[in-house]
Coordinates of C-alpha atoms and ligand atoms in Angstrom, one line a residue:
X225 CA 28.0 16.8 20.5
X226 CA 30.0 20.0 20.4
X227 CA 27.9 22.9 21.6
X228 CA 29.3 26.3 22.1
X229 CA 26.2 28.5 22.4
X230 CA 23.2 26.5 23.5
X231 CA 20.4 28.9 24.6
X232 CA 16.7 28.5 25.0
X233 CA 14.5 30.9 23.1
X234 CA 10.9 31.9 23.8
X235 CA 8.5 29.0 24.4
X236 CA 5.0 28.6 22.8
X237 CA 2.3 30.7 24.3
X238 CA -0.1 27.8 24.7
X239 CA 0.2 24.1 25.4
X240 CA -0.5 21.6 22.7
X241 CA -2.0 18.1 23.1
X242 CA 0.6 15.6 24.4
X243 CA -1.3 12.7 22.8
X244 CA -4.1 12.5 20.3
X245 CA -7.4 11.8 22.0
X246 CA -9.0 8.6 20.6
X247 CA -11.0 5.5 21.5
X248 CA -9.2 2.7 23.2
X249 CA -7.4 0.3 20.9
X250 CA -10.0 -2.3 19.8
X251 CA -7.5 -4.7 18.2
X252 CA -3.8 -5.3 18.3
X253 CA -1.1 -6.9 16.2
X254 CA 2.7 -7.3 16.2
X255 CA 5.5 -6.7 13.7
X256 CA 9.3 -6.4 14.4
X257 CA 9.5 -3.3 12.4
X258 CA 6.8 -0.8 11.5
X259 CA 7.3 1.6 8.6
X260 CA 5.1 4.7 8.5
X261 CA 4.7 5.9 5.0
X262 CA 5.1 4.4 1.5
X263 CA 7.1 6.8 -0.6
X264 CA 10.7 6.3 -1.7
X265 CA 12.1 6.5 1.8
X266 CA 9.6 4.1 3.5
X267 CA 9.5 1.5 0.8
X268 CA 13.3 1.4 0.4
X269 CA 13.6 0.9 4.1
X270 CA 10.9 -1.8 4.1
X271 CA 12.3 -3.7 1.2
X272 CA 15.7 -3.9 2.9
X273 CA 14.4 -4.5 6.5
X274 CA 12.3 -7.5 5.5
X275 CA 15.5 -9.6 5.8
X276 CA 15.6 -8.7 9.5
X277 CA 12.2 -9.7 10.7
X278 CA 8.5 -9.1 10.1
X279 CA 7.7 -5.7 8.5
X280 CA 4.4 -3.8 8.6
X281 CA 4.0 -0.8 6.3
X282 CA 1.3 1.6 7.4
X283 CA 0.2 4.2 4.9
X284 CA -2.4 6.9 5.1
X285 CA -4.0 6.5 1.7
X286 CA -3.1 3.7 -0.7
X287 CA 0.4 2.5 -1.3
X288 CA 1.0 4.9 -4.2
X289 CA -0.5 8.1 -2.9
X290 CA 2.3 9.9 -1.1
X291 CA 4.6 12.7 -2.2
X292 CA 7.1 10.6 -4.2
X293 CA 4.7 10.0 -7.1
X294 CA 4.3 13.8 -7.6
X295 CA 8.0 14.5 -8.1
X296 CA 8.6 15.8 -11.6
X297 CA 12.2 17.0 -11.7
X298 CA 14.2 13.9 -11.0
X299 CA 16.9 12.3 -8.8
X300 CA 20.4 13.8 -8.6
X301 CA 23.5 11.6 -8.7
X302 CA 27.1 12.3 -9.7
X303 CA 27.4 9.8 -12.5
X304 CA 27.9 11.9 -15.6
X305 CA 31.2 12.4 -17.4
X306 CA 33.5 14.9 -15.4
X307 CA 31.1 14.8 -12.4
X308 CA 32.1 13.6 -9.0
X309 CA 30.6 13.2 -5.5
X310 CA 32.8 16.1 -4.4
X311 CA 31.2 18.4 -6.9
X312 CA 27.7 17.3 -6.0
X313 CA 28.7 17.9 -2.3
X314 CA 29.9 21.4 -3.1
X315 CA 26.6 22.3 -4.9
X316 CA 24.6 20.9 -2.0
X317 CA 26.5 22.8 0.6
X318 CA 26.2 26.1 -1.3
X319 CA 22.4 25.6 -1.5
X320 CA 22.2 24.7 2.2
X321 CA 23.6 28.2 3.1
X322 CA 25.9 27.1 5.9
X323 CA 23.7 24.7 7.7
X324 CA 24.3 21.4 5.9
X325 CA 26.0 18.7 7.9
X326 CA 29.0 17.9 5.7
X327 CA 29.2 14.2 6.9
X328 CA 25.5 13.7 6.0
X329 CA 26.0 15.4 2.6
X330 CA 29.1 13.3 1.9
X331 CA 27.1 10.2 2.8
X332 CA 24.4 11.2 0.3
X333 CA 26.6 12.0 -2.6
X334 CA 29.0 9.0 -2.2
X335 CA 26.3 6.4 -1.6
X336 CA 23.9 8.0 -4.1
X337 CA 25.2 6.4 -7.3
X338 CA 25.0 2.8 -5.8
X339 CA 21.5 3.5 -4.4
X340 CA 20.4 4.8 -7.8
X341 CA 21.7 1.6 -9.5
X342 CA 19.7 -0.5 -7.0
X343 CA 16.6 1.4 -8.0
X344 CA 17.3 0.6 -11.6
X345 CA 17.9 -3.1 -10.8
X346 CA 14.6 -3.1 -9.0
X347 CA 12.9 -2.2 -12.4
X348 CA 12.8 1.6 -12.5
X349 CA 12.9 2.7 -16.1
X350 CA 14.7 6.1 -16.3
X351 CA 14.9 8.0 -19.6
X352 CA 17.9 7.0 -21.7
X353 CA 19.7 8.3 -24.8
X354 CA 19.9 6.3 -28.0
X355 CA 23.3 4.9 -26.7
X356 CA 21.4 3.4 -23.7
X357 CA 23.1 5.8 -21.3
X358 CA 21.0 7.5 -18.7
X359 CA 19.9 11.0 -19.9
X360 CA 21.2 13.6 -17.4
X361 CA 19.7 17.1 -17.1
X362 CA 20.5 20.1 -14.9
X363 CA 18.4 22.1 -12.5
X364 CA 18.9 25.2 -10.4
X365 CA 22.1 25.2 -8.3
X366 CA 23.7 22.2 -10.0
X367 CA 26.9 22.9 -11.9
X368 CA 26.8 19.5 -13.8
X369 CA 24.2 17.6 -15.7
X370 CA 23.3 15.0 -13.0
X371 CA 19.5 14.8 -12.8
X372 CA 18.1 11.4 -13.9
X373 CA 14.5 11.5 -14.9
X374 CA 11.7 9.2 -16.1
X375 CA 8.8 9.7 -18.5
X376 CA 10.1 13.2 -19.2
X377 CA 8.6 14.8 -16.1
X378 CA 7.1 11.8 -14.4
X379 CA 10.1 10.6 -12.4
X380 CA 8.4 10.2 -9.1
X381 CA 5.5 8.3 -10.6
X382 CA 7.9 5.8 -12.3
X383 CA 9.9 5.3 -9.1
X384 CA 6.8 4.8 -7.0
X385 CA 5.5 2.3 -9.6
X386 CA 8.7 0.2 -9.4
X387 CA 8.8 0.3 -5.6
X388 CA 5.2 -0.7 -5.2
X389 CA 5.7 -3.5 -7.7
X390 CA 8.7 -4.7 -5.7
X391 CA 6.6 -4.6 -2.5
X392 CA 3.9 -6.7 -4.2
X393 CA 6.6 -9.2 -5.1
X394 CA 7.6 -9.4 -1.4
X395 CA 4.6 -11.2 0.2
X396 CA 6.4 -11.1 3.6
X397 CA 5.9 -7.3 3.8
X398 CA 2.5 -6.6 5.3
X399 CA 0.7 -3.4 4.2
X400 CA -2.1 -1.6 6.0
X401 CA -3.6 1.1 3.8
X402 CA -5.9 4.0 4.8
X403 CA -4.3 4.0 8.2
X404 CA -3.2 7.0 10.2
X405 CA -0.6 6.4 12.9
X406 CA -1.8 8.4 15.9
X407 CA 1.0 8.1 18.5
X408 CA 3.9 6.0 19.6
X409 CA 3.7 3.6 22.5
X410 CA 6.7 4.0 24.7
X411 CA 8.3 1.7 27.3
X412 CA 9.2 2.8 30.8
X413 CA 12.6 3.8 29.5
X414 CA 11.1 6.1 26.9
X415 CA 12.0 3.8 24.0
X416 CA 9.6 2.7 21.2
X417 CA 7.3 -0.2 22.2
X418 CA 4.8 0.2 19.4
X419 CA 2.2 2.6 17.9
X420 CA -1.5 3.3 18.0
X421 CA -3.2 3.7 14.6
X422 CA -6.6 4.2 13.1
X423 CA -7.6 2.1 10.1
X424 CA -10.5 2.8 7.8
X425 CA -12.3 -0.3 6.8
X426 CA -9.7 -3.1 7.0
X427 CA -12.0 -5.9 8.0
X428 CA -10.9 -7.1 11.4
X429 CA -8.6 -4.2 11.7
X430 CA -11.1 -1.4 11.6
X431 CA -10.9 1.6 13.9
X432 CA -8.3 2.3 16.5
X433 CA -5.7 -0.4 17.1
X434 CA -2.3 -1.0 18.5
X435 CA 0.8 -2.5 16.9
X436 CA 3.6 -3.7 19.2
X437 CA 7.1 -3.6 17.6
X438 CA 10.8 -3.3 18.2
X439 CA 11.4 -0.3 15.9
X440 CA 9.4 2.4 14.0
X441 CA 10.7 4.0 10.8
X442 CA 9.0 7.3 10.2
X443 CA 8.9 8.1 6.5
X444 CA 5.6 9.9 6.4
X445 CA 6.6 12.9 4.3
X446 CA 6.1 16.6 4.9
X447 CA 3.6 19.2 6.2
X448 CA 2.7 21.2 3.1
X449 CA -1.0 21.3 4.1
X450 CA 0.0 23.8 6.9
X451 CA -0.4 26.4 4.1
X452 CA -3.3 27.4 1.8
X453 CA -1.5 26.2 -1.3
X454 CA 1.1 23.4 -1.6
X455 CA 2.5 21.0 -4.1
X456 CA 2.1 18.3 -1.5
X457 CA -0.8 15.8 -1.5
X458 CA -3.6 16.0 1.0
X459 CA -2.0 13.4 3.2
X460 CA 0.9 15.8 4.0
X461 CA -0.4 17.1 7.3
X462 CA 2.8 16.9 9.4
X463 CA 1.6 13.8 11.2
X464 CA 5.1 12.3 11.5
X465 CA 6.8 15.4 12.9
X466 CA 3.9 16.0 15.4
X467 CA 3.9 12.4 16.7
X468 CA 7.6 12.4 17.0
X469 CA 7.5 15.6 19.1
X470 CA 4.8 14.1 21.3
X471 CA 7.0 11.1 21.8
X472 CA 9.9 13.2 23.0
X473 CA 11.9 13.5 19.8
X474 CA 13.7 16.7 18.7
X475 CA 12.7 18.6 15.6
X476 CA 15.4 20.6 13.9
X477 CA 15.4 23.7 11.6
X478 CA 11.6 23.5 10.9
X479 CA 11.7 27.2 9.9
X480 CA 13.3 26.2 6.6
X481 CA 10.4 25.6 4.3
X482 CA 11.0 25.7 0.6
X483 CA 8.4 27.5 -1.6
X484 CA 8.3 26.4 -5.2
X485 CA 8.1 29.6 -7.4
X486 CA 6.1 28.2 -10.3
X487 CA 3.0 26.4 -9.0
X488 CA 0.0 26.7 -11.3
X489 CA -2.4 29.3 -10.0
X490 CA -6.0 28.1 -10.2
X491 CA -7.9 31.0 -8.7
X492 CA -8.2 32.7 -5.3
X493 CA -10.4 29.9 -3.9
X494 CA -8.2 27.1 -4.9
X495 CA -6.7 25.5 -1.8
X496 CA -4.7 22.4 -0.9
X497 CA -2.6 20.5 -3.5
X498 CA -1.9 22.6 -6.6
X499 CA -0.1 21.4 -9.8
X500 CA 3.6 21.9 -10.0
X501 CA 5.2 23.4 -13.1
X502 CA 8.7 22.0 -12.8
X503 CA 11.8 24.2 -12.6
X504 CA 13.0 22.1 -15.6
X505 CA 10.5 24.1 -17.7
X506 CA 12.5 27.2 -17.0
X507 CA 15.7 25.1 -17.5
X508 CA 14.5 24.5 -21.1
X509 CA 14.0 28.2 -21.7
X510 CA 10.6 29.3 -20.3
X511 CA 10.6 32.7 -18.5
X512 CA 8.5 34.7 -16.1
X513 CA 6.5 37.8 -17.1
X514 CA 4.3 40.2 -15.2
X515 CA 0.8 41.3 -16.3
X516 CA 2.4 43.9 -18.7
X517 CA 4.5 41.2 -20.3
X518 CA 7.7 42.4 -18.7
X519 CA 10.4 39.9 -17.8
X520 CA 11.0 40.9 -14.2
X521 CA 13.7 38.3 -13.3
X522 CA 16.3 39.9 -15.5
X523 CA 18.6 42.1 -13.4
X524 CA 17.5 40.4 -10.1
X525 CA 20.1 37.6 -10.3
X526 CA 22.9 36.6 -12.7
X527 CA 20.9 33.4 -13.5
X528 CA 17.7 35.5 -14.1
X529 CA 14.8 33.0 -14.4
X530 CA 17.0 30.1 -13.3
X531 CA 18.1 31.8 -10.1
X532 CA 17.8 29.6 -6.9
X533 CA 14.1 28.9 -6.3
X534 CA 13.9 30.9 -3.1
X535 CA 15.2 34.0 -5.0
X536 CA 12.6 33.4 -7.8
X537 CA 9.8 32.8 -5.2
X538 CA 10.6 36.0 -3.5
X539 CA 10.8 38.0 -6.7
X540 CA 7.4 36.7 -7.8
X541 CA 5.9 37.5 -4.4
X542 CA 7.3 41.0 -4.5
X543 CA 5.9 41.6 -8.0
X544 CA 2.5 40.2 -7.0
X545 CA 2.5 42.7 -4.0
X546 CA 3.6 45.6 -6.1
X547 CA 1.0 45.0 -8.7
X548 CA -1.7 43.8 -6.3
X549 CA -2.2 40.7 -8.3
X550 CA -2.5 37.1 -7.1
X551 CA -0.1 35.5 -9.7
X552 CA 2.5 36.1 -12.4
X553 CA 2.8 34.3 -15.7
X554 CA 5.2 31.7 -17.2
X555 CA 5.8 31.9 -20.9
X556 CA 6.8 28.6 -22.5
X557 CA 5.0 29.1 -25.8
X558 CA 8.4 28.9 -27.5
X559 CA 8.6 25.2 -26.9
X560 CA 6.0 24.2 -29.5
X561 CA 3.7 21.2 -29.3
X562 CA 6.4 18.6 -29.9
X563 CA 8.7 19.6 -27.1
X564 CA 5.8 20.0 -24.7
X565 CA 4.6 16.5 -25.6
X566 CA 7.9 14.8 -25.4
X567 CA 9.6 16.5 -22.5
X568 CA 6.8 17.6 -20.3
X569 CA 3.8 15.4 -21.0
X570 CA 2.6 15.4 -17.3
X571 CA 2.6 19.2 -17.1
X572 CA 1.1 19.6 -20.5
X573 CA -1.8 17.3 -19.5
X574 CA -2.2 19.1 -16.2
X575 CA -2.4 22.5 -17.9
X576 CA -4.9 21.4 -20.4
X577 CA -7.0 19.7 -17.7
X578 CA -7.3 23.2 -16.2
X579 CA -8.2 24.9 -19.4
X580 CA -4.7 26.3 -20.2
X581 CA -2.9 25.4 -23.4
X582 CA 0.8 26.2 -22.7
X583 CA 1.7 25.7 -26.4
X584 CA -0.2 28.9 -27.2
X585 CA -1.0 30.5 -23.8
X586 CA 0.8 31.9 -20.7
X587 CA 0.6 29.7 -17.6
X588 CA -0.6 31.6 -14.4
X589 CA 1.9 30.8 -11.6
X590 CA 2.4 31.7 -7.9
X591 CA 4.7 30.3 -5.2
X592 CA 3.4 27.5 -3.0
X593 CA 4.8 25.4 -0.2
X594 CA 6.9 22.6 -1.6
X595 CA 9.3 21.0 0.8
X596 CA 10.3 21.0 4.5
X597 CA 14.0 21.1 4.7
X598 CA 13.9 20.6 8.5
X599 CA 12.2 17.8 10.4
X600 CA 12.8 15.1 13.0
X601 CA 16.5 15.4 13.9
X602 CA 18.5 12.2 13.0
X603 CA 22.0 11.0 12.8
X604 CA 23.7 9.4 9.8
X605 CA 21.9 6.2 10.4
X606 CA 18.5 7.8 10.6
X607 CA 18.3 7.4 14.4
X608 CA 16.3 10.0 16.2
X609 CA 16.6 11.1 19.9
X610 CA 14.0 8.5 20.9
X611 CA 15.5 5.0 21.1
X612 CA 14.0 2.7 18.5
X613 CA 12.5 5.6 16.4
X614 CA 14.1 6.2 13.0
X615 CA 13.2 8.8 10.4
X616 CA 14.0 9.3 6.8
X617 CA 12.8 11.3 3.8
X618 CA 11.0 14.6 4.1
X619 CA 9.9 14.0 7.7
X620 CA 13.5 13.9 8.8
X621 CA 16.3 16.4 9.2
X622 CA 19.3 14.3 8.4
X623 CA 21.5 17.4 7.9
X624 CA 21.6 17.0 4.1
X625 CA 19.5 20.0 3.2
X626 CA 20.6 22.7 5.6
X627 CA 18.7 25.9 5.2
X628 CA 17.6 25.1 1.6
X629 CA 17.4 21.8 -0.3
X630 CA 19.2 21.5 -3.6
X631 CA 16.8 20.5 -6.4
X632 CA 16.3 16.8 -6.9
X633 CA 18.3 15.8 -3.8
X634 CA 15.2 14.7 -1.9
X635 CA 14.4 11.5 -3.7
X636 CA 18.1 10.6 -3.3
X637 CA 18.0 11.3 0.4
X638 CA 15.0 9.0 0.9
X639 CA 16.8 6.3 -1.0
X640 CA 20.2 6.6 0.7
X641 CA 18.9 7.0 4.3
X642 CA 16.2 4.4 3.9
X643 CA 19.0 1.9 3.1
X644 CA 21.1 3.1 6.0
X645 CA 18.3 2.7 8.5
X646 CA 17.9 -0.9 7.4
X647 CA 21.7 -1.4 7.7
X648 CA 21.6 0.0 11.2
X649 CA 18.7 -2.2 12.3
X650 CA 20.7 -5.2 10.8
X651 CA 23.5 -4.3 13.2
X652 CA 21.3 -4.1 16.3
X653 CA 17.5 -4.6 16.2
X654 CA 16.2 -3.1 19.4
X655 CA 14.8 -5.5 22.0
X656 CA 11.0 -5.5 22.3
X657 CA 9.5 -3.9 25.4
X658 CA 6.2 -3.6 27.2
X659 CA 4.4 -0.3 26.6
X660 CA 4.3 1.7 29.9
X661 CA 1.0 2.9 31.3
X662 CA 0.1 6.1 29.3
X663 CA 0.5 9.2 31.4
X664 CA 0.4 11.9 28.7
X665 CA -2.9 13.9 28.7
X666 CA -4.7 13.5 25.4
X667 CA -6.3 16.4 23.5
X668 CA -7.7 17.5 20.1
X669 CA -7.8 20.6 18.0
X670 CA -11.1 21.4 16.3
X671 CA -11.0 20.6 12.6
X672 CA -13.1 23.7 11.9
X673 CA -10.1 26.0 12.6
X674 CA -7.9 24.5 9.8
X675 CA -8.8 26.9 7.0
X676 CA -8.1 29.9 9.3
X677 CA -4.8 28.3 10.4
X678 CA -3.7 27.7 6.8
X679 CA -4.7 31.2 5.8
X680 CA -2.7 32.8 8.7
X681 CA 0.3 30.6 8.1
X682 CA 0.3 31.6 4.4
X683 CA -0.1 35.3 5.1
X684 CA 2.6 35.5 7.8
X685 CA 4.9 32.5 7.7
X686 CA 5.1 32.0 4.0
X687 CA 7.7 33.3 1.5
X688 CA 8.3 36.6 3.4
X689 CA 8.2 36.8 7.2
X690 CA 8.7 39.5 9.8
X691 CA 8.4 39.8 13.6
X692 CA 4.9 41.3 13.8
X693 CA 3.4 38.9 11.4
X694 CA 5.0 35.9 13.1
X695 CA 3.9 37.1 16.6
X696 CA 0.4 37.8 15.4
X697 CA 0.0 34.4 13.8
X698 CA 1.6 32.6 16.8
X699 CA -0.9 34.2 19.0
X700 CA -3.8 33.3 16.7
X701 CA -2.6 29.7 16.3
X702 CA -2.3 29.4 20.1
X703 CA -6.0 30.4 20.4
X704 CA -7.0 28.1 17.5
X705 CA -5.2 25.2 19.1
X706 CA -7.2 25.3 22.4
X707 CA -8.3 21.9 23.3
X708 CA -11.7 21.2 21.7
X709 CA -14.5 18.8 22.5
X710 CA -14.4 17.4 18.9
X711 CA -15.2 13.8 18.4
X712 CA -12.0 11.9 17.6
X713 CA -11.8 11.5 13.8
X714 CA -9.2 11.8 11.1
X715 CA -10.0 15.5 10.5
X716 CA -9.5 16.3 14.2
X717 CA -6.2 14.3 14.5
X718 CA -4.9 16.0 11.4
X719 CA -6.0 19.4 12.7
X720 CA -4.0 18.7 15.9
X721 CA -1.0 17.7 14.0
X722 CA -1.2 20.8 11.7
X723 CA -1.5 23.1 14.8
X724 CA 1.5 21.4 16.4
X725 CA 3.8 21.7 13.4
X726 CA 2.6 25.2 12.7
X727 CA 3.5 26.2 16.2
X728 CA 6.9 24.7 15.9
X729 CA 7.5 26.4 12.6
X730 CA 6.3 29.8 13.9
X731 CA 8.5 29.6 17.0
X732 CA 11.6 28.7 15.1
X733 CA 10.9 31.3 12.4
X734 CA 10.4 34.0 15.1
X735 CA 13.6 33.0 16.9
X736 CA 15.8 33.1 13.8
X737 CA 16.4 36.8 13.4
X738 CA 18.2 36.6 10.0
X739 CA 17.7 35.7 6.4
X740 CA 19.2 32.4 5.4
X741 CA 18.4 29.8 2.7
X742 CA 14.6 29.6 2.4
X743 CA 13.9 31.6 5.6
X744 CA 13.4 35.2 4.6
X745 CA 12.9 37.8 7.3
X746 CA 12.0 41.3 5.9
X747 CA 13.1 42.8 9.2
X748 CA 16.4 41.0 9.2
X749 CA 17.4 40.9 5.5
X750 CA 21.0 39.8 6.1
X751 CA 22.6 36.5 7.0
X752 CA 24.2 36.7 10.4
X753 CA 27.3 34.6 11.5
X754 CA 25.7 34.4 14.9
X755 CA 22.9 32.3 13.5
X756 CA 25.1 29.7 11.8
X757 CA 23.6 27.0 14.0
X758 CA 20.4 25.0 14.5
X759 CA 17.1 25.5 16.2
X760 CA 15.9 22.4 18.0
X761 CA 12.3 22.1 19.2
X762 CA 11.0 19.7 21.8
X763 CA 7.7 19.3 23.7
X764 CA 7.8 19.9 27.4
X765 CA 5.7 17.7 29.8
X766 CA 3.0 20.4 29.9
X767 CA 2.6 20.4 26.1
X768 CA 4.5 23.6 25.5
X769 CA 7.2 23.7 22.8
X770 CA 10.7 24.6 23.8
X771 CA 13.1 25.9 21.2
X772 CA 16.9 25.8 21.8
X773 CA 19.6 27.3 19.6
X774 CA 22.9 25.5 19.3
X775 CA 25.8 26.3 17.0
X776 CA 26.6 22.6 16.8
X777 CA 26.6 21.0 13.4
X778 CA 27.1 17.5 14.9
X779 CA 24.0 15.3 14.2
X780 CA 22.3 13.9 17.3
X781 CA 21.2 10.3 17.9
X782 CA 21.0 8.7 21.2
X783 CA 19.7 5.2 20.6
X784 CA 23.1 3.6 20.0
Ligands
SIN75 C1 10.9 20.7 -9.8 O1 10.8 19.9 -10.7 O2 10.9 21.9 -10.1 C2 11.0 20.3 -8.4 C3 12.2 19.4 -8.2 C4 12.5 19.3 -6.8 O3 11.8 19.9 -5.9 O4 13.5 18.8 -6.4

């Protein structure tokens, strides 16, 4: 790794649990490879890895419930006339605002078209033109039509359907649903030896158990539930990032959280997952207005309503503050019934379900947490800094997204890097090892503090940040994270994971004294050359988080 300016930055004010407190494992099992998560990244890896040995997929809800099925926009691939991987690379690097790893992006854009074809061969039905060619649309930041979609705005649901059907056709893949992976079991050498997990009602596998294995592939998605409002499903509580930290892995660039500008606003009290109104709606001509009907994006950016999503999110947040209102409005009345029905059936149904008819009415919208661009640091083969632990999809930081993910690159990333992990395991499946006696002190955060934590994170670590707000919330989260006497349960494990990733996010956001990509500091409004590097977070042996800045852009992976 080339590193010219490594330097530690302030550590967390309070220690966090080094392990989730739980009952002792009451059952055990074995699989060569454990996949945690069942979205596009996890199921792609599982379908490929089944040729290498026994595969166990562990998923928190049912096989179809993760983030992938909620993706509306589509999947980007340079397959259109006049397009090329180089142009896709250029657009991705611009969006990433100087922090993309070019080798990772090149891998994504060159392997993307083949990976997409594999998804089609698996049975995914993307929308086609009358000629039979795939329909390609454009989203913010792309200079070519290269977004493949399905069912109009139901791309993720169709991909998930096809992947789940493929898993059902592969009886050698074992699936455990309604199971939360708690922590990794590590060997004496710090390498992966297995994992502990809690299963709800799986017959003999009920309660806390242990699975021994040779490798774990983390594909558990993001951490949107850290905030009051998010497009992520309720399972996105940062479990993968938190357990990786506790196992000794490095998180990278977790301050870069993308807020989607147009998420349906359902009232002050509405919390958790909120309905997305795809950027593609603005791509087709819809526009934002304030409460007086004024189009406030004009003059803010040359692309007005189709400016990059962080610019739009910030403009909406500003206008909300200026007018002391909790949302703005999206005007798509010009589409008419037919276009709504054919192009955006999912969004139309979701609006109507909430009593809004977008054919004749404005849609209330506000920014909400959408995507974590940072995550568990990996190399080009998905290897983390913990031998035997791999990561792909939203939980990972592969270097593809940099400081801001380009629209519709995330499904592609899950697909490409899920395949690469399986290929790496095919080259060298790690040896199995005995778990060492556990020396990490367990702890738990009280689930009763979660609402307060989410509120503070939304106030001070959301779209707009500054030193005072971040310091205030870091102090508060430190207090909220104090070890509790809560009885071990899913809510307490999730609360601990939420507190852990919130602390990592706050520390990195506080350290990065500049504005770059999706990280907006009101007190440091400019991008600074000095900060053209990465913030890596690790957990020390006392449970405190340590953040280190390095200018290196070389991905790290040590389990060669
Ligand atoms: C959207 O459809 O607006 C979201 C697409 C994405 O996040 O890539």
